[in-house]
mmCIF file of C-alpha atoms in Angstrom:
data_model
loop_
_atom_site.group_PDB
_atom_site.id
_atom_site.type_symbol
_atom_site.label_atom_id
_atom_site.label_comp_id
_atom_site.label_asym_id
_atom_site.label_seq_id
_atom_site.Cartn_x
_atom_site.Cartn_y
_atom_site.Cartn_z
ATOM 1 C CA MET P 187 -84.276 -161.286 -76.974
ATOM 2 C CA ASP P 188 -84.024 -159.447 -73.712
ATOM 3 C CA LYS P 189 -86.787 -156.942 -73.728
ATOM 4 C CA THR P 190 -84.893 -154.638 -71.659
ATOM 5 C CA LEU P 191 -82.233 -154.165 -74.158
ATOM 6 C CA THR P 192 -82.029 -150.637 -75.524
ATOM 7 C CA LEU P 193 -80.849 -150.207 -79.171
ATOM 8 C CA ALA P 194 -78.731 -147.003 -79.857
ATOM 9 C CA LEU P 195 -77.627 -145.280 -82.969
ATOM 10 C CA ALA P 196 -73.853 -144.817 -83.143
ATOM 11 C CA SER P 197 -72.594 -141.294 -82.544
ATOM 12 C CA ARG P 198 -71.710 -140.614 -86.101
ATOM 13 C CA HIS P 199 -72.359 -141.916 -89.765
ATOM 14 C CA PRO P 200 -69.472 -144.213 -91.072
ATOM 15 C CA ARG P 201 -67.067 -142.845 -93.450
ATOM 16 C CA LEU P 202 -67.842 -144.201 -96.945
ATOM 17 C CA ASP P 203 -65.158 -145.060 -99.620
ATOM 18 C CA ASP P 204 -65.764 -143.945 -103.088
ATOM 19 C CA ARG P 205 -65.844 -147.597 -104.138
ATOM 20 C CA PRO P 206 -65.894 -150.910 -102.400
ATOM 21 C CA LEU P 207 -63.119 -151.991 -104.986
ATOM 22 C CA GLU P 208 -60.959 -149.716 -107.137
ATOM 23 C CA LYS P 209 -61.975 -151.156 -110.594
ATOM 24 C CA ARG P 210 -65.150 -152.591 -111.790
ATOM 25 C CA VAL P 211 -65.335 -155.117 -114.651
ATOM 26 C CA GLY P 212 -68.897 -155.844 -115.876
ATOM 27 C CA LEU P 213 -69.694 -159.229 -117.600
ATOM 28 C CA ILE P 214 -72.678 -159.994 -119.663
ATOM 29 C CA ILE P 215 -72.863 -163.640 -120.098
ATOM 30 C CA LEU P 216 -75.293 -166.272 -121.388
ATOM 31 C CA ALA P 217 -77.629 -167.999 -119.109
ATOM 32 C CA THR P 218 -76.280 -171.395 -120.128
ATOM 33 C CA ASP P 219 -72.654 -170.263 -119.557
ATOM 34 C CA HIS P 220 -70.685 -172.573 -117.450
ATOM 35 C CA THR P 221 -66.964 -171.125 -118.049
ATOM 36 C CA THR P 222 -66.821 -167.367 -118.087
ATOM 37 C CA GLU P 223 -67.399 -166.719 -114.290
ATOM 38 C CA PRO P 224 -64.759 -169.305 -113.126
ATOM 39 C CA ASP P 225 -62.237 -168.107 -115.678
ATOM 40 C CA PHE P 226 -62.596 -164.339 -114.550
ATOM 41 C CA ARG P 227 -62.692 -165.281 -110.935
ATOM 42 C CA HIS P 228 -59.334 -166.969 -111.695
ATOM 43 C CA MET P 229 -57.713 -164.695 -113.903
ATOM 44 C CA VAL P 230 -59.152 -161.140 -113.393
ATOM 45 C CA ALA P 231 -60.817 -160.722 -109.919
ATOM 46 C CA SER P 232 -58.694 -159.599 -107.049
ATOM 47 C CA GLU P 233 -58.604 -157.292 -104.050
ATOM 48 C CA ARG P 234 -58.287 -154.295 -106.439
ATOM 49 C CA ILE P 235 -60.638 -155.525 -109.136
ATOM 50 C CA GLY P 236 -64.243 -156.488 -108.753
ATOM 51 C CA VAL P 237 -66.058 -158.699 -111.415
ATOM 52 C CA TYR P 238 -69.926 -158.026 -111.608
ATOM 53 C CA VAL P 239 -72.119 -160.310 -113.783
ATOM 54 C CA ALA P 240 -75.447 -160.062 -115.636
ATOM 55 C CA ARG P 241 -76.828 -163.088 -117.386
ATOM 56 C CA ILE P 242 -79.070 -163.040 -120.508
ATOM 57 C CA HIS P 243 -81.461 -165.549 -122.028
ATOM 58 C CA TYR P 244 -80.024 -167.868 -124.670
ATOM 59 C CA ALA P 245 -81.658 -170.762 -126.405
ATOM 60 C CA ASN P 246 -79.684 -173.462 -128.000
ATOM 61 C CA PRO P 247 -78.633 -174.620 -130.554
ATOM 62 C CA VAL P 248 -75.741 -172.286 -131.487
ATOM 63 C CA THR P 249 -76.931 -170.920 -134.794
ATOM 64 C CA PRO P 250 -76.266 -167.471 -136.394
ATOM 65 C CA GLU P 251 -80.115 -166.858 -135.872
ATOM 66 C CA ASN P 252 -80.055 -167.679 -132.091
ATOM 67 C CA LEU P 253 -76.797 -165.738 -131.581
ATOM 68 C CA ARG P 254 -78.323 -162.668 -133.268
ATOM 69 C CA ALA P 255 -81.400 -162.723 -131.146
ATOM 70 C CA MET P 256 -79.395 -161.974 -128.070
ATOM 71 C CA GLN P 257 -78.761 -158.251 -129.404
ATOM 72 C CA PRO P 258 -82.081 -156.600 -127.923
ATOM 73 C CA GLN P 259 -81.163 -157.827 -124.403
ATOM 74 C CA LEU P 260 -77.711 -156.276 -124.231
ATOM 75 C CA THR P 261 -78.587 -152.748 -123.257
ATOM 76 C CA THR P 262 -80.986 -154.031 -120.234
ATOM 77 C CA ALA P 263 -78.292 -156.372 -119.228
ATOM 78 C CA ALA P 264 -75.619 -153.731 -119.027
ATOM 79 C CA GLY P 265 -78.090 -151.493 -117.056
ATOM 80 C CA LEU P 266 -78.418 -154.199 -114.455
ATOM 81 C CA ILE P 267 -74.727 -154.284 -113.460
ATOM 82 C CA LEU P 268 -74.528 -151.872 -110.618
ATOM 83 C CA PRO P 269 -77.382 -149.529 -111.846
ATOM 84 C CA ASP P 270 -76.482 -145.957 -112.026
ATOM 85 C CA GLU P 271 -72.962 -146.296 -111.166
ATOM 86 C CA GLU P 272 -69.839 -146.295 -113.662
ATOM 87 C CA LEU P 273 -68.094 -149.289 -114.632
ATOM 88 C CA ASP P 274 -64.294 -149.471 -116.036
ATOM 89 C CA VAL P 275 -65.051 -151.963 -118.629
ATOM 90 C CA VAL P 276 -67.964 -154.151 -119.838
ATOM 91 C CA MET P 277 -67.351 -157.435 -121.489
ATOM 92 C CA TYR P 278 -69.937 -159.330 -123.716
ATOM 93 C CA SER P 279 -69.076 -162.923 -123.269
ATOM 94 C CA CYS P 280 -70.069 -164.555 -126.644
ATOM 95 C CA THR P 281 -67.480 -164.971 -129.415
ATOM 96 C CA SER P 282 -69.816 -166.216 -132.217
ATOM 97 C CA ALA P 283 -72.540 -163.728 -131.203
ATOM 98 C CA SER P 284 -69.962 -161.018 -131.460
ATOM 99 C CA VAL P 285 -69.208 -161.992 -135.023
ATOM 100 C CA VAL P 286 -73.018 -162.037 -136.223
ATOM 101 C CA ILE P 287 -74.134 -159.014 -134.172
ATOM 102 C CA GLY P 288 -70.968 -157.057 -134.957
ATOM 103 C CA ASP P 289 -68.426 -155.470 -132.497
ATOM 104 C CA ASP P 290 -69.759 -152.026 -133.105
ATOM 105 C CA GLN P 291 -73.156 -152.877 -132.630
ATOM 106 C CA VAL P 292 -72.617 -154.696 -129.210
ATOM 107 C CA THR P 293 -70.629 -151.684 -128.053
ATOM 108 C CA ALA P 294 -73.603 -149.243 -129.094
ATOM 109 C CA ALA P 295 -76.088 -151.528 -127.331
ATOM 110 C CA ILE P 296 -74.131 -151.529 -124.077
ATOM 111 C CA ARG P 297 -73.151 -147.910 -124.098
ATOM 112 C CA ALA P 298 -76.951 -147.014 -124.485
ATOM 113 C CA ALA P 299 -76.947 -148.132 -120.668
ATOM 114 C CA LYS P 300 -73.403 -147.262 -119.671
ATOM 115 C CA PRO P 301 -72.384 -144.290 -121.761
ATOM 116 C CA GLY P 302 -68.800 -144.193 -122.838
ATOM 117 C CA VAL P 303 -67.665 -147.289 -121.124
ATOM 118 C CA PRO P 304 -64.844 -149.262 -122.833
ATOM 119 C CA VAL P 305 -66.675 -152.340 -124.272
ATOM 120 C CA VAL P 306 -64.655 -155.697 -124.810
ATOM 121 C CA THR P 307 -65.903 -158.527 -127.131
ATOM 122 C CA PRO P 308 -64.078 -161.801 -127.460
ATOM 123 C CA THR P 309 -63.501 -161.142 -131.253
ATOM 124 C CA ALA P 310 -62.104 -157.624 -130.917
ATOM 125 C CA ALA P 311 -59.943 -158.842 -127.931
ATOM 126 C CA ALA P 312 -58.695 -161.903 -129.881
ATOM 127 C CA VAL P 313 -57.705 -159.550 -132.712
ATOM 128 C CA GLU P 314 -55.733 -157.388 -130.370
ATOM 129 C CA GLY P 315 -54.098 -160.327 -128.675
ATOM 130 C CA LEU P 316 -52.953 -161.968 -131.932
ATOM 131 C CA ARG P 317 -51.660 -158.559 -133.163
ATOM 132 C CA ALA P 318 -49.710 -158.028 -129.844
ATOM 133 C CA LEU P 319 -48.203 -161.433 -130.316
ATOM 134 C CA GLY P 320 -47.184 -160.518 -133.893
ATOM 135 C CA ALA P 321 -49.287 -163.003 -135.653
ATOM 136 C CA SER P 322 -50.517 -162.529 -139.101
ATOM 137 C CA SER P 323 -50.858 -166.060 -140.136
ATOM 138 C CA ILE P 324 -53.050 -168.231 -137.846
ATOM 139 C CA SER P 325 -55.022 -171.537 -137.264
ATOM 140 C CA VAL P 326 -58.319 -171.536 -135.716
ATOM 141 C CA LEU P 327 -60.088 -174.111 -133.619
ATOM 142 C CA THR P 328 -63.814 -173.779 -132.820
ATOM 143 C CA PRO P 329 -66.488 -176.018 -131.159
ATOM 144 C CA TYR P 330 -69.145 -174.951 -133.678
ATOM 145 C CA THR P 331 -70.694 -176.279 -136.712
ATOM 146 C CA LEU P 332 -69.479 -175.248 -140.249
ATOM 147 C CA GLU P 333 -72.491 -172.915 -140.646
ATOM 148 C CA THR P 334 -71.554 -171.129 -137.518
ATOM 149 C CA SER P 335 -67.856 -170.947 -138.002
ATOM 150 C CA ARG P 336 -67.972 -169.570 -141.586
ATOM 151 C CA PRO P 337 -68.677 -165.925 -140.488
ATOM 152 C CA MET P 338 -65.832 -166.323 -137.951
ATOM 153 C CA ALA P 339 -63.403 -167.319 -140.752
ATOM 154 C CA ASP P 340 -64.677 -164.135 -142.622
ATOM 155 C CA TYR P 341 -64.300 -161.969 -139.600
ATOM 156 C CA PHE P 342 -60.520 -162.731 -139.213
ATOM 157 C CA THR P 343 -59.559 -162.684 -142.801
ATOM 158 C CA ASP P 344 -61.492 -159.204 -143.260
ATOM 159 C CA ARG P 345 -59.033 -157.915 -140.515
ATOM 160 C CA GLY P 346 -55.925 -158.932 -142.400
ATOM 161 C CA PHE P 347 -55.130 -162.393 -141.009
ATOM 162 C CA SER P 348 -54.301 -165.155 -143.335
ATOM 163 C CA MET P 349 -55.870 -168.649 -142.541
ATOM 164 C CA ASP P 350 -53.631 -171.791 -142.512
ATOM 165 C CA ARG P 351 -56.203 -174.024 -140.926
ATOM 166 C CA PHE P 352 -59.656 -173.742 -139.688
ATOM 167 C CA THR P 353 -61.119 -176.785 -137.607
ATOM 168 C CA CYS P 354 -64.577 -177.219 -136.218
ATOM 169 C CA LEU P 355 -65.758 -179.776 -133.651
ATOM 170 C CA GLY P 356 -69.335 -179.548 -135.034
ATOM 171 C CA LEU P 357 -71.118 -179.080 -131.675
ATOM 172 C CA THR P 358 -74.534 -177.134 -131.419
ATOM 173 C CA ASP P 359 -74.974 -176.799 -127.549
ATOM 174 C CA ASP P 360 -72.805 -174.550 -125.554
ATOM 175 C CA ARG P 361 -73.357 -176.674 -122.591
ATOM 176 C CA ASP P 362 -71.606 -179.453 -124.210
ATOM 177 C CA MET P 363 -68.784 -177.068 -125.414
ATOM 178 C CA ALA P 364 -68.067 -176.417 -121.808
ATOM 179 C CA ARG P 365 -67.825 -180.256 -121.124
ATOM 180 C CA ILE P 366 -65.006 -180.744 -123.530
ATOM 181 C CA GLY P 367 -62.280 -182.491 -121.685
ATOM 182 C CA LEU P 368 -59.095 -180.359 -120.901
ATOM 183 C CA ASP P 369 -56.814 -183.137 -122.380
ATOM 184 C CA GLU P 370 -59.052 -183.260 -125.392
ATOM 185 C CA LEU P 371 -58.636 -179.661 -125.816
ATOM 186 C CA VAL P 372 -54.855 -179.910 -125.956
ATOM 187 C CA ALA P 373 -55.209 -182.737 -128.358
ATOM 188 C CA PHE P 374 -57.472 -181.051 -130.723
ATOM 189 C CA ALA P 375 -55.484 -177.855 -130.587
ATOM 190 C CA ARG P 376 -52.327 -179.827 -131.650
ATOM 191 C CA GLU P 377 -54.097 -181.219 -134.450
ATOM 192 C CA ALA P 378 -55.754 -177.800 -135.423
ATOM 193 C CA THR P 379 -52.507 -175.924 -135.583
ATOM 194 C CA ALA P 380 -50.732 -175.840 -138.970
ATOM 195 C CA PRO P 381 -46.878 -175.771 -138.996
ATOM 196 C CA SER P 382 -46.763 -172.525 -140.975
ATOM 197 C CA SER P 383 -49.126 -170.624 -138.447
ATOM 198 C CA ASP P 384 -47.780 -167.881 -136.204
ATOM 199 C CA ALA P 385 -50.431 -168.498 -133.518
ATOM 200 C CA LEU P 386 -53.517 -170.551 -132.773
ATOM 201 C CA PHE P 387 -56.876 -169.020 -131.854
ATOM 202 C CA VAL P 388 -59.310 -171.271 -129.733
ATOM 203 C CA SER P 389 -62.747 -169.813 -130.030
ATOM 204 C CA CYS P 390 -65.957 -169.826 -127.707
ATOM 205 C CA THR P 391 -66.210 -168.475 -124.114
ATOM 206 C CA ALA P 392 -67.992 -171.560 -123.147
ATOM 207 C CA VAL P 393 -64.722 -173.717 -123.971
ATOM 208 C CA ARG P 394 -62.285 -174.074 -121.138
ATOM 209 C CA ALA P 395 -59.311 -173.537 -123.229
ATOM 210 C CA ALA P 396 -58.138 -170.474 -121.152
ATOM 211 C CA SER P 397 -57.351 -172.873 -118.192
ATOM 212 C CA VAL P 398 -54.884 -174.960 -120.453
ATOM 213 C CA ALA P 399 -53.620 -172.248 -122.788
ATOM 214 C CA ALA P 400 -49.999 -172.632 -121.354
ATOM 215 C CA ARG P 401 -50.252 -176.326 -121.940
ATOM 216 C CA ILE P 402 -51.412 -175.923 -125.429
ATOM 217 C CA GLU P 403 -48.546 -173.627 -125.960
ATOM 218 C CA ASP P 404 -46.078 -176.229 -124.860
ATOM 219 C CA ALA P 405 -47.675 -178.784 -127.012
ATOM 220 C CA ILE P 406 -47.583 -176.841 -130.247
ATOM 221 C CA GLY P 407 -44.716 -174.502 -129.818
ATOM 222 C CA LYS P 408 -46.600 -171.437 -130.617
ATOM 223 C CA PRO P 409 -48.500 -168.829 -128.889
ATOM 224 C CA VAL P 410 -52.122 -169.385 -128.063
ATOM 225 C CA VAL P 411 -55.017 -166.914 -127.824
ATOM 226 C CA THR P 412 -58.418 -168.144 -126.599
ATOM 227 C CA SER P 413 -61.581 -166.176 -126.171
ATOM 228 C CA ASN P 414 -61.546 -165.999 -122.305
ATOM 229 C CA LEU P 415 -57.753 -165.499 -122.196
ATOM 230 C CA ALA P 416 -58.244 -162.620 -124.733
ATOM 231 C CA THR P 417 -60.864 -160.855 -122.950
ATOM 232 C CA ALA P 418 -59.377 -161.333 -119.464
ATOM 233 C CA TRP P 419 -56.216 -159.802 -120.710
ATOM 234 C CA ALA P 420 -58.080 -156.823 -122.232
ATOM 235 C CA CYS P 421 -60.205 -156.200 -118.959
ATOM 236 C CA LEU P 422 -56.975 -156.351 -116.976
ATOM 237 C CA ARG P 423 -55.104 -153.992 -119.311
ATOM 238 C CA LEU P 424 -58.108 -151.577 -119.438
ATOM 239 C CA CYS P 425 -58.153 -151.516 -115.659
ATOM 240 C CA GLY P 426 -54.449 -150.553 -115.543
ATOM 241 C CA ASP P 427 -53.059 -153.927 -114.544
ATOM 242 C CA ASP P 428 -49.957 -154.794 -116.467
ATOM 243 C CA MET P 429 -48.864 -157.720 -114.266
ATOM 244 C CA HIS P 430 -47.048 -160.488 -116.199
ATOM 245 C CA ARG P 431 -48.835 -163.758 -115.641
ATOM 246 C CA SER P 432 -46.624 -166.108 -117.909
ATOM 247 C CA GLN P 433 -48.382 -169.248 -116.151
ATOM 248 C CA LEU P 434 -51.462 -168.221 -118.102
ATOM 249 C CA GLY P 435 -49.938 -168.071 -121.411
ATOM 250 C CA ARG P 436 -47.607 -165.673 -123.600
ATOM 251 C CA LEU P 437 -50.381 -163.171 -123.987
ATOM 252 C CA MET P 438 -50.538 -162.323 -120.328
ATOM 253 C CA THR P 439 -47.001 -161.064 -120.509
ATOM 254 C CA LEU P 440 -47.739 -158.432 -123.056
ATOM 255 C CA PRO P 441 -49.153 -154.885 -123.016
ATOM 256 C CA MET P 442 -52.336 -153.897 -124.978
ATOM 257 C CA ALA P 443 -52.105 -151.158 -127.426
ATOM 258 C CA GLY P 444 -54.173 -148.119 -126.344
ATOM 259 C CA ALA P 445 -54.897 -149.631 -123.015
#
């Protein structure tokens, strides 16, 4: 550097915008998650909507006990997303954990750090999405074991859905769930859908089903809700984005009640 160079302050302070981006979506995702960030980058992030992520510790295998162990971390994780600043929505990206912890408990833990923020879970978003599609009788495909899937079956029946078919792939590691091939997902979805069902729900935020939801709909002739498709839809609607994105599936053409 030229030692004769003189540094100078600008003549005035820069004008600051209220926010770098108009809307803020906070994500709390598992340390092992391969899928949520790419899905939200593709479906949610834009010049208007920013997506901000905190990761929390998670230890495989996927069991109710290991899923429940994440609950104490939720408040800390939420507080680490743009500390001391408001978010427009926070999404906790684990479907099976939302079942065993409970939607209300997840919401309470996040709001302890971000008071009053709208909270989205994959389970609650899936229920909203299925209702928006007019579905009352559903088929479900999960990557989990029977033990982990049973509470999810109860979750949907407790909310008024009738179960025509419930298929589990028997995997125990969420990193393997993320590696299920896209063509395999379409094939398993076809097998998992009962002819009498109004819609198919594909569970797990690790599974890359959102990226092939439209393909699955073409294959089964019915609407599809996936964990990440449902949460992306809910986050967009809560941010005031009502744009139709039919290429992502039928759900992305619908409004969300109360958004």
